[in-house]
Amino acid sequence: MFRSPRGTADILPADQPYWRYVETTAAELCERFGYGRIETPIFEDAKLFNRSVGEATDIVEKETYSFKDRGNDDLTLRPEGTAPVCRAYLEHGMHVLPQPVRLYSIHAQMFRYDRPQAGRYRQFHQVNVEAIGSQEAAVDVEIIEMAWRLFAKLGLRNLTVVLNSIGDRSDRPTYIAALKRYYEPLAAQLCGDCKRRLETNPLRLLDCKKETCRPHTEQAPRTLDFLSDSSRGHWNELTASLKTLHIPFTIDHRLVRGLDYYTHTVFEIVPQEDGAQSTIGGGGRYDGLIEQLGGKPTPAVGFATGMERIILNLKRQGIAVPGQRGITAVVVHLGDGARAHALSLASSLREQGVTAVLAPGGKSMKAQMRYAESVGAAYALILGDDEVRQGVVAVKRMADGSQRQVAMSEAAAAVR
Ligand code: AMP
């Protein structure tokens, strides 16, 4: 027997109402904020991610699904959505459009070779939002507001925005030097990953969750103390605007996010209860990324949230979502003559907007009625030779067993 590959999941009909709810809520919200939908391929040139996400990040070091195709091209299944959208921005010359260009994706499959657990998969789906071409703090605020409103609109409660600024590339060297000075004497006590990070990607030392390293992160130098005047101005405007909009946030100096391309604002949205896999969404500013991909310097800011994580939280918080529309009518038929008419009746009901299916053929009336009951149909429409001769159909309401006869042409009206 085959099973779905480790870390992947089938999305079955019973779960579709959750997916549809998240998709429609997110799409409505994004359009309300003036964002246009974009869809990019699920695989890209492998170099796109090496160059953007960063060679020394967990994602590129350990988590990509990369392969050579039959034409010998190096490809990677996308592990995140920002770099592909920036690639599309450049490829389609979107710099000539009014800036910022506001783009969103929904139900975008992502692939990371991660250790699967609750809320963490190897194939998962994101809602992504990117605003490319503005450095204004007001656009950072817009992105955080979108994230915040999305979760509120979905009905999720008890979420916190965690916020930090990691400055820009000119603030970075002095900060990294201070961070290294702080960590070097502690090197012997750090986990293996952090020993390596000290050399390859010191910023990541701050978000190590291991118990050996966690206490050291508390005392580490803070990026906010190393901001230039202009970075500080951006930060002050951001925090003041969030207060104006009554979006609550807490500042965590250890928040740096996993990807190399972030500058200035970084944020995550976390449920107040529990758990290592609790981050539900995150994002930030990435002013250097477009240039890194070969474009002119172009500031940008974005946000991503995992749809599986949202659905996990919806279920955990017992939030009801609009249900799947059930089957209205099952057409029950007895005898060979009635079968052809039953087929036409079911077809004509569907044409008239009624959800209708044919009961399995060659079974007794009792078995067909059981079928109608088991699929939760509201009505059974019964056709035997007598009914066919008279051009009528028996309409049985499943809820109370009441039955009446109507003309075949009135069947749709009778079940509406
Ligand atoms: P990241 O790009 O790692 O910040 O991820 C953004 C969001 O995507 C996270 O907040 C999660 O909601 C979701 N996410 C990231 N990795 C996974 C995964 N392996 N499985 C499911 N959701 C994920």
XYZ file of C-alpha atoms and ligand atoms in Angstrom:
439
model
C 0.000 0.000 0.000
C 1.235 3.463 -0.852
C 0.940 6.325 1.601
C 1.352 10.022 0.933
C 5.037 10.983 1.293
C 6.167 11.866 4.815
C 5.296 15.436 5.722
C 2.575 15.787 3.078
C -1.163 15.559 3.553
C -4.235 14.972 1.438
C -6.821 17.688 1.826
C -10.025 15.684 1.943
C -13.554 16.950 1.223
C -14.345 17.108 4.949
C -11.592 19.693 5.443
C -12.364 21.757 2.346
C -14.742 24.139 4.139
C -11.772 25.321 6.250
C -9.599 25.821 3.203
C -12.312 27.636 1.318
C -13.006 29.851 4.327
C -9.350 30.844 4.671
C -8.944 31.368 0.929
C -12.022 33.530 0.452
C -11.420 35.542 3.624
C -7.795 36.198 2.647
C -8.622 37.044 -0.983
C -11.342 39.507 0.041
C -9.053 41.178 2.519
C -6.127 41.459 0.095
C -8.340 42.936 -2.618
C -9.789 45.392 -0.082
C -6.242 46.592 0.556
C -5.706 47.023 -3.200
C -3.511 43.952 -3.763
C -3.524 42.019 -7.039
C -3.253 38.258 -7.191
C -0.118 36.661 -8.600
C 0.749 32.988 -9.064
C 4.303 31.860 -9.724
C 5.617 28.386 -10.644
C 6.231 25.897 -7.855
C 9.841 25.423 -8.974
C 12.486 27.985 -9.836
C 16.134 28.151 -10.827
C 17.945 26.818 -7.729
C 20.210 29.873 -7.709
C 17.245 32.159 -7.054
C 16.923 30.839 -3.505
C 20.639 30.436 -2.819
C 21.121 34.067 -3.705
C 18.088 35.476 -1.900
C 17.211 33.334 1.096
C 20.947 32.879 1.694
C 23.456 30.028 1.481
C 23.955 29.926 5.265
C 20.297 29.669 6.244
C 18.598 26.514 7.499
C 16.284 26.598 4.521
C 19.009 26.515 1.882
C 21.480 24.403 3.884
C 19.124 21.651 4.929
C 15.590 22.053 3.677
C 15.372 22.560 -0.070
C 14.019 20.005 -2.488
C 16.474 20.479 -5.336
C 16.886 18.400 -8.442
C 18.250 18.364 -11.947
C 15.598 18.031 -14.605
C 16.012 16.046 -17.803
C 17.564 19.068 -19.505
C 20.190 19.215 -16.741
C 18.858 22.467 -15.238
C 19.205 22.897 -11.461
C 15.782 23.539 -10.022
C 14.377 23.955 -6.511
C 10.798 23.517 -5.337
C 10.006 26.894 -3.805
C 10.582 26.954 -0.033
C 9.109 30.452 0.302
C 7.199 32.958 -1.794
C 9.066 36.258 -1.655
C 12.008 35.535 -3.945
C 9.773 34.154 -6.743
C 7.509 37.220 -6.574
C 10.563 39.521 -6.739
C 11.844 37.508 -9.693
C 8.471 38.057 -11.394
C 8.556 41.784 -10.540
C 11.887 42.075 -12.341
C 11.043 39.758 -15.211
C 7.852 41.643 -16.065
C 9.309 45.127 -15.595
C 6.860 46.002 -12.833
C 9.086 48.905 -11.803
C 7.274 50.967 -14.479
C 3.951 50.537 -12.648
C 2.878 52.912 -9.850
C 4.908 51.970 -6.774
C 4.549 50.161 -4.498
C 3.292 47.217 -6.519
C 0.958 45.311 -4.212
C 0.771 41.556 -4.811
C -0.704 38.559 -3.027
C -0.812 34.786 -3.455
C -3.119 32.280 -1.870
C -2.858 28.514 -1.498
C 0.747 28.683 -2.706
C 2.467 25.321 -2.121
C 5.831 25.524 -0.361
C 8.335 22.740 0.123
C 10.796 22.375 2.965
C 12.575 19.211 4.014
C 11.702 19.811 7.655
C 11.069 17.368 10.523
C 7.303 16.845 10.329
C 5.134 17.389 13.407
C 1.800 18.992 14.225
C 1.557 22.127 12.095
C 4.846 21.461 10.339
C 4.898 19.787 6.963
C 7.207 19.223 4.025
C 4.596 20.473 1.621
C 2.486 23.285 3.018
C 0.510 26.251 1.740
C 0.910 29.939 2.331
C -0.903 33.195 1.873
C 1.789 35.691 0.816
C 1.549 39.432 0.597
C 4.259 41.669 -0.873
C 4.433 45.459 -1.383
C 7.377 46.243 -3.648
C 8.805 49.689 -4.359
C 8.289 51.815 -1.258
C 10.473 52.440 1.746
C 7.809 54.262 3.728
C 7.116 52.949 7.212
C 3.432 53.421 6.371
C 3.729 50.414 4.054
C 5.272 48.275 6.812
C 2.293 49.314 8.916
C -0.080 48.364 6.095
C 1.442 44.881 5.884
C 1.246 44.319 9.641
C -2.285 45.665 9.659
C -3.244 43.206 6.906
C -1.839 40.299 8.880
C -3.589 41.461 12.003
C -6.945 42.050 10.291
C -6.752 38.740 8.449
C -6.510 36.752 11.672
C -9.173 38.902 13.316
C -11.518 38.455 10.348
C -10.981 34.705 10.491
C -12.088 34.859 14.109
C -8.772 33.870 15.709
C -8.254 35.200 19.212
C -5.350 35.717 21.590
C -2.682 36.536 19.051
C 0.305 38.783 19.631
C 2.391 40.759 17.152
C 6.059 40.394 18.040
C 8.192 43.111 16.508
C 11.816 44.109 16.074
C 14.039 46.130 13.764
C 17.304 44.667 12.593
C 18.417 47.878 10.854
C 19.849 48.019 7.374
C 23.062 46.883 5.749
C 24.976 49.908 6.979
C 23.923 49.313 10.616
C 24.723 45.626 10.382
C 28.563 45.454 10.553
C 28.894 47.289 13.896
C 26.106 45.225 15.349
C 27.528 41.919 14.086
C 30.924 42.861 15.525
C 29.340 43.522 18.926
C 27.394 40.277 18.728
C 30.524 38.292 17.934
C 32.425 39.980 20.762
C 29.643 38.930 23.115
C 29.387 35.345 21.854
C 33.016 34.400 21.291
C 33.816 33.786 24.997
C 30.626 31.675 25.215
C 31.407 29.538 22.169
C 32.218 26.376 24.152
C 28.732 26.395 25.720
C 26.806 26.769 22.456
C 25.030 24.054 20.474
C 26.686 22.729 17.309
C 24.481 24.811 15.021
C 25.283 27.995 16.940
C 29.024 27.300 16.901
C 28.711 27.264 13.141
C 26.413 30.299 13.047
C 29.020 32.285 14.936
C 31.144 31.974 11.805
C 28.582 31.854 9.020
C 25.478 33.784 10.126
C 25.847 35.373 13.604
C 22.428 37.047 13.510
C 20.820 33.610 13.673
C 22.438 33.016 17.091
C 19.620 35.092 18.523
C 16.752 32.872 17.498
C 18.211 29.537 18.622
C 15.523 27.839 20.695
C 17.818 25.251 22.339
C 18.051 25.340 26.105
C 21.843 25.564 26.035
C 21.698 28.744 23.974
C 18.466 30.401 25.050
C 19.789 32.061 28.254
C 22.650 33.668 26.315
C 20.264 35.260 23.854
C 18.588 37.210 26.680
C 21.742 39.149 27.476
C 22.973 39.551 23.920
C 23.427 43.023 22.395
C 20.214 44.387 20.873
C 19.838 45.466 17.272
C 17.636 48.381 18.363
C 20.645 49.899 20.182
C 22.638 49.916 16.940
C 20.232 51.647 14.563
C 21.377 54.646 12.509
C 19.296 57.836 12.744
C 17.356 57.032 9.616
C 16.665 53.427 10.690
C 15.537 54.730 14.069
C 13.240 57.242 12.402
C 11.638 54.416 10.405
C 11.208 52.336 13.564
C 9.701 55.221 15.536
C 7.203 55.960 12.803
C 6.259 52.287 12.554
C 5.626 51.836 16.266
C 3.753 55.143 16.565
C 1.476 54.233 13.627
C 0.706 50.802 15.043
C -0.390 52.537 18.231
C -2.579 54.913 16.223
C -4.279 51.916 14.611
C -4.626 50.184 17.999
C -2.627 47.184 16.836
C -0.978 45.814 19.972
C 2.599 44.579 19.725
C 5.471 43.483 21.914
C 9.123 44.045 21.104
C 11.463 41.056 21.171
C 15.099 41.811 20.495
C 15.727 38.145 19.655
C 13.409 38.171 16.682
C 15.584 38.221 13.548
C 13.751 35.717 11.272
C 15.460 32.959 9.409
C 16.156 34.504 6.039
C 19.131 36.620 5.021
C 17.213 39.204 3.077
C 15.436 41.012 5.889
C 16.227 44.637 6.802
C 14.579 47.028 9.272
C 11.195 45.674 10.303
C 10.771 42.014 11.219
C 7.620 40.673 12.828
C 5.818 37.486 13.720
C 2.323 36.729 14.851
C 2.081 34.111 17.576
C -0.778 32.592 19.529
C -0.476 33.387 23.238
C -0.833 29.749 24.210
C 1.958 27.179 23.896
C 4.186 25.414 21.519
C 7.326 25.450 19.385
C 5.359 25.412 16.123
C 3.177 28.235 17.245
C 4.227 31.036 14.890
C 1.279 31.528 12.629
C 2.669 34.182 10.342
C 5.644 36.415 9.863
C 7.295 38.900 7.612
C 9.321 42.021 7.333
C 11.137 44.451 5.111
C 13.625 43.277 2.518
C 15.129 46.369 0.943
C 18.191 44.618 -0.473
C 16.563 41.640 -2.136
C 15.617 43.000 -5.566
C 19.117 44.390 -6.010
C 20.574 41.045 -4.952
C 18.552 39.472 -7.760
C 20.003 41.869 -10.323
C 17.489 44.748 -10.217
C 17.898 48.391 -9.218
C 17.774 49.020 -5.452
C 14.073 48.601 -4.642
C 12.709 48.653 -1.090
C 9.957 46.161 -0.257
C 8.062 44.597 2.599
C 5.949 41.454 2.905
C 4.306 38.839 5.009
C 3.501 35.118 4.846
C 1.196 32.890 6.804
C 0.786 29.131 6.710
C -2.701 27.946 5.861
C -2.276 24.641 7.740
C -1.306 26.591 10.862
C -4.322 28.868 10.498
C -6.631 25.871 10.156
C -4.974 24.183 13.147
C -5.714 27.280 15.224
C -9.269 27.614 13.882
C -9.938 24.053 15.008
C -8.178 24.488 18.315
C -10.236 27.573 19.085
C -13.443 25.834 17.970
C -14.241 28.420 15.316
C -17.117 27.335 13.079
C -16.692 27.841 9.348
C -19.414 27.881 6.677
C -20.099 24.237 5.824
C -19.886 22.409 2.564
C -23.148 22.531 0.673
C -24.633 19.052 1.106
C -26.564 16.893 -1.337
C -30.129 18.107 -1.740
C -31.651 15.270 -3.705
C -30.934 11.601 -4.320
C -32.869 10.124 -7.216
C -34.066 6.658 -6.294
C -35.263 4.478 -9.148
C -36.832 1.052 -9.505
C -36.867 -0.976 -12.681
C -34.957 -0.659 -15.934
C -37.516 1.647 -17.519
C -37.213 4.169 -14.688
C -33.429 4.257 -14.822
C -33.151 6.334 -17.979
C -35.730 8.776 -16.630
C -33.890 8.976 -13.307
C -30.703 9.840 -15.158
C -32.489 12.655 -17.014
C -34.192 13.877 -13.830
C -30.887 14.107 -11.927
C -29.315 15.918 -14.859
C -32.189 18.374 -15.167
C -32.145 19.085 -11.391
C -28.459 19.955 -11.591
C -29.129 22.198 -14.584
C -31.640 24.030 -12.412
C -29.100 24.520 -9.626
C -30.082 21.650 -7.324
C -27.299 19.408 -5.983
C -28.504 15.988 -7.058
C -27.051 12.496 -7.471
C -28.382 9.183 -8.697
C -28.699 6.401 -6.118
C -26.563 3.344 -6.931
C -28.447 1.242 -9.471
C -29.501 -2.391 -9.287
C -30.322 -2.135 -5.564
C -33.579 -2.499 -3.693
C -35.661 0.540 -2.822
C -34.673 0.051 0.831
C -30.953 0.032 0.012
C -31.298 3.140 -2.142
C -33.174 4.956 0.632
C -30.437 3.963 3.071
C -27.956 5.468 0.666
C -29.940 8.740 0.536
C -29.922 8.837 4.319
C -26.213 8.046 4.628
C -25.161 10.904 2.330
C -27.358 13.297 4.300
C -29.692 14.140 1.411
C -32.592 16.473 2.197
C -34.906 14.677 -0.232
C -35.272 11.356 -1.992
C -36.996 11.597 -5.365
C -38.513 8.230 -6.170
C -39.214 7.000 -9.680
C -40.824 3.638 -10.460
C -42.584 2.432 -13.592
C -45.920 3.877 -12.377
C -44.472 7.322 -11.800
C -42.793 7.272 -15.204
C -46.058 6.375 -16.885
C -47.836 9.260 -15.152
C -44.962 11.739 -15.613
C -44.696 12.333 -11.877
C -42.163 11.752 -9.135
C -42.590 10.954 -5.421
C -40.791 13.524 -3.270
C -39.879 12.241 0.170
C -38.557 14.659 2.760
C -35.909 12.772 4.698
C -36.216 14.830 7.893
C -39.792 13.738 8.663
C -40.517 11.006 6.104
C -43.429 12.967 4.606
C -44.108 12.232 0.965
C -46.013 13.844 -1.872
C -46.301 13.454 -5.594
C -45.400 16.252 -8.026
C -45.168 16.522 -11.804
C -41.673 15.648 -13.063
C -41.311 19.221 -14.349
C -42.003 20.557 -10.818
C -39.354 18.426 -9.103
C -36.726 21.177 -8.779
C -39.247 23.609 -7.306
C -40.409 20.953 -4.839
C -36.966 20.470 -3.296
C -35.862 24.097 -3.163
P 8.547 31.505 7.370
O 8.816 31.837 5.955
O 9.370 30.378 7.904
O 8.490 32.678 8.275
O 7.082 30.931 7.379
C 5.951 31.749 7.332
C 4.771 30.972 7.827
O 4.612 29.790 7.044
C 4.943 30.437 9.241
O 4.545 31.400 10.177
C 4.031 29.254 9.238
O 2.685 29.660 9.406
C 4.181 28.715 7.856
N 5.176 27.623 7.803
C 6.517 27.718 7.731
N 7.085 26.506 7.666
C 6.086 25.612 7.689
C 6.005 24.178 7.637
N 7.092 23.426 7.536
N 4.774 23.596 7.698
C 3.657 24.348 7.791
N 3.665 25.692 7.826
C 4.856 26.326 7.783
